[in-house]
Amino acid sequence: MMQASTLAEAAARAQELRAQINDHNWRYYTLDDPVISDAEYDRLFQELEAIEAKYPELRTPDSPTQRVGGPIASGFAPVRHRVPMLSIRTETDATAAGARAFDARVRKELGLGPDDPPLDYVGEPKFDGLAVSLRYERGILVLGATRGDGETGEDVTANVRTIRQIPLRLQGVTAPVCEVRGEVYMRRDAFEELNRRQRERGEKVFMNPRNAAAGSLRQLDPKVTAQRPLSFFAYALGELSSPEEGGPEIRSQWELLQALKAWGFPVSEHVRPCRGAEALIAYHDEMARLRPDLPYDIDGVVYKVDSFALQQQLGFVAREPRWAVAHKYPPQEELTTVLAIEVQVGRTGKLTPVARLEPVFVGGVTVTNATLHNEDEVRRKDVRVGDTVVVRRAGDVIPEVVAVVFERRKGNPPPFSMPKQCPVCGSDVVREEGEADYRCTGGLFCPAQRKQAILHFAQRRALDIEGLGEKIVDQLVEQGLVRTVADLYRLDLPTLAALERMGEKSARNLLEAIARSKATTLPRFIFGLGIRHVGEATAKALARHFGSLDVLMHATEAELAAVPDVGPVVARSIRLFFDQPHNQEVIADLRALGVHWPEGPAAPSAQKLPLAGKTVVLTGTLPTLTREDAKERLEAAGAKVSSSVSRKTDYVIAGAEAGSKLEKARELGVPVLDEAGFFALLEGRDPHAGA
């Protein structure tokens, strides 16, 4: 840190530091292209603070140190706008007709006929924020004001100074007066983070980014504003000194937007030059597609005649410019009433509370339902039946309840709580520790989970019913032909052949596949039941440990938790599944219809298994065993079968056409066995005798 020994040296150094810091602020906040580290920036800032503390007379209005906020105001002083901040006419027709109507009006006012060339326009996003005017004198920010009623706004100078994207000194502009106008807004991610902090502090949360931006800018204490993540886009001018007085010469809206960037302001990357009505339509459609994914909210687009000379010729009507129009999109937020809170059960058993609403037109469609996500979210927002709520729908996103308008709540309606039994099948509802969601435990029986349960049961790694795909399952369930997986074994040829896109041959093949699936294995059957948290490996471990389905179904949570790789959460999930009478009935039905598997005694303890604690990799094609058979034998012997070779691998079993895994094993010195060595390993003999 440089030490300034005299006032003159301090003044020179302060000026140098201000220029450097303002440049770094511009690069960081406007260009998103920092060139120094945060620590280096902090050192520059602290040096400037130290100089200004030692020599207060060197502190200037455009100093970066003045962004932190001044004393609390007793109120906002009124500001009379020298050039009124006029409103723009709104076009609410969401179709292409809105753009064509504007172009037709402008051409008519200018006396242009159908044979005259198309006009040049500029398309800009219509930001959903708070309009402000920034007055610069000799390039220094001296005043910030809200729009107010267009004639008179509020002095928020101390607050706008805290917004990092607003330059305190313009780059290359020293005109006596230059008023820049634009929008203060809050990014969506910043809004979510602000509300998160507000909730943690037990303070008021904001309804949407626009309200958060407006509330933050109009804080009487600028230090509060300085802590709020506000952003800014520039797009217009107010009062401007003439070129003869030293002001810049700008002849069009597009030139202005480029000038604003050069002066140090952020300008939306989505502004577009548009020639003629068709280009305006294309711009409107482009921004409609981009709207859901933008990092900030827009509620439409703005069309402006590009030429300032033509703007002047067109003039104003009823204090609205004839040369501009706001073409709005359907609103993304509206108010409505909660008629009821119901609970939906998804394909995987997840329970979701849903608000049934008084119909409201929002986001281009009539909305009657909105998700409430989960019980925690309902309680956090405190949504109750009868409440007036803000509903939001952005693009194709599922409508959601954003907030409650508590001022309109009547009486004290009871708070929402999740049901203890599934509203569809009556099975127990559980919420696992550390999870936000509640789930139905009637997986084999619950109609809401029916399609998912059947597809899981029929997949290759479970009962392996070849040909039973999603479209066929959809028909079987929707026509009431299959209510549980057991009903698959009651299907006949005429029933299947009558399905759409199912001829007699395909139906016969499917029936044969269903019949073949009756002979299965215990691990496949357990996996096919679709018990939450029970995958293939866990199903195999359970089958090895208990040997019999009946023993497994009657095992206590403690006994289940004793199985390798089965912890308390999985043990509780298994116990809850088998405790449901509906699930027991479906399993009994499956057995009665002929689904069977070989059973045996419980396996010896893991310590007695020949390959307990060993890691084995399979590669290539073995002479007599499939990859799946070999894997099952290894896991039955206690081995962990891995898909990759490492220094922790104990054996590699290699068949014909073994590739890179075999090379890796040799490279690392991992023992390689053929099929004979593999059998010897399983039998506890010297495996290298068969290598």
PDB file of C-alpha atoms in Angstrom, residues 107 112-118:
ATOM      1  CA  ARG A 107     -46.658   4.372 -40.745  1.00  0.00           C
ATOM      2  CA  LEU A 112     -46.112   6.169 -45.415  1.00  0.00           C
ATOM      3  CA  GLY A 113     -47.782   3.969 -47.987  1.00  0.00           C
ATOM      4  CA  PRO A 114     -47.499   0.231 -48.698  1.00  0.00           C
ATOM      5  CA  ASP A 115     -44.764   0.858 -51.300  1.00  0.00           C
ATOM      6  CA  ASP A 116     -42.538   2.796 -48.875  1.00  0.00           C
ATOM      7  CA  PRO A 117     -39.653   0.864 -47.259  1.00  0.00           C
ATOM      8  CA  PRO A 118     -40.085  -0.712 -43.800  1.00  0.00           C
TER       9      PRO A 118
END
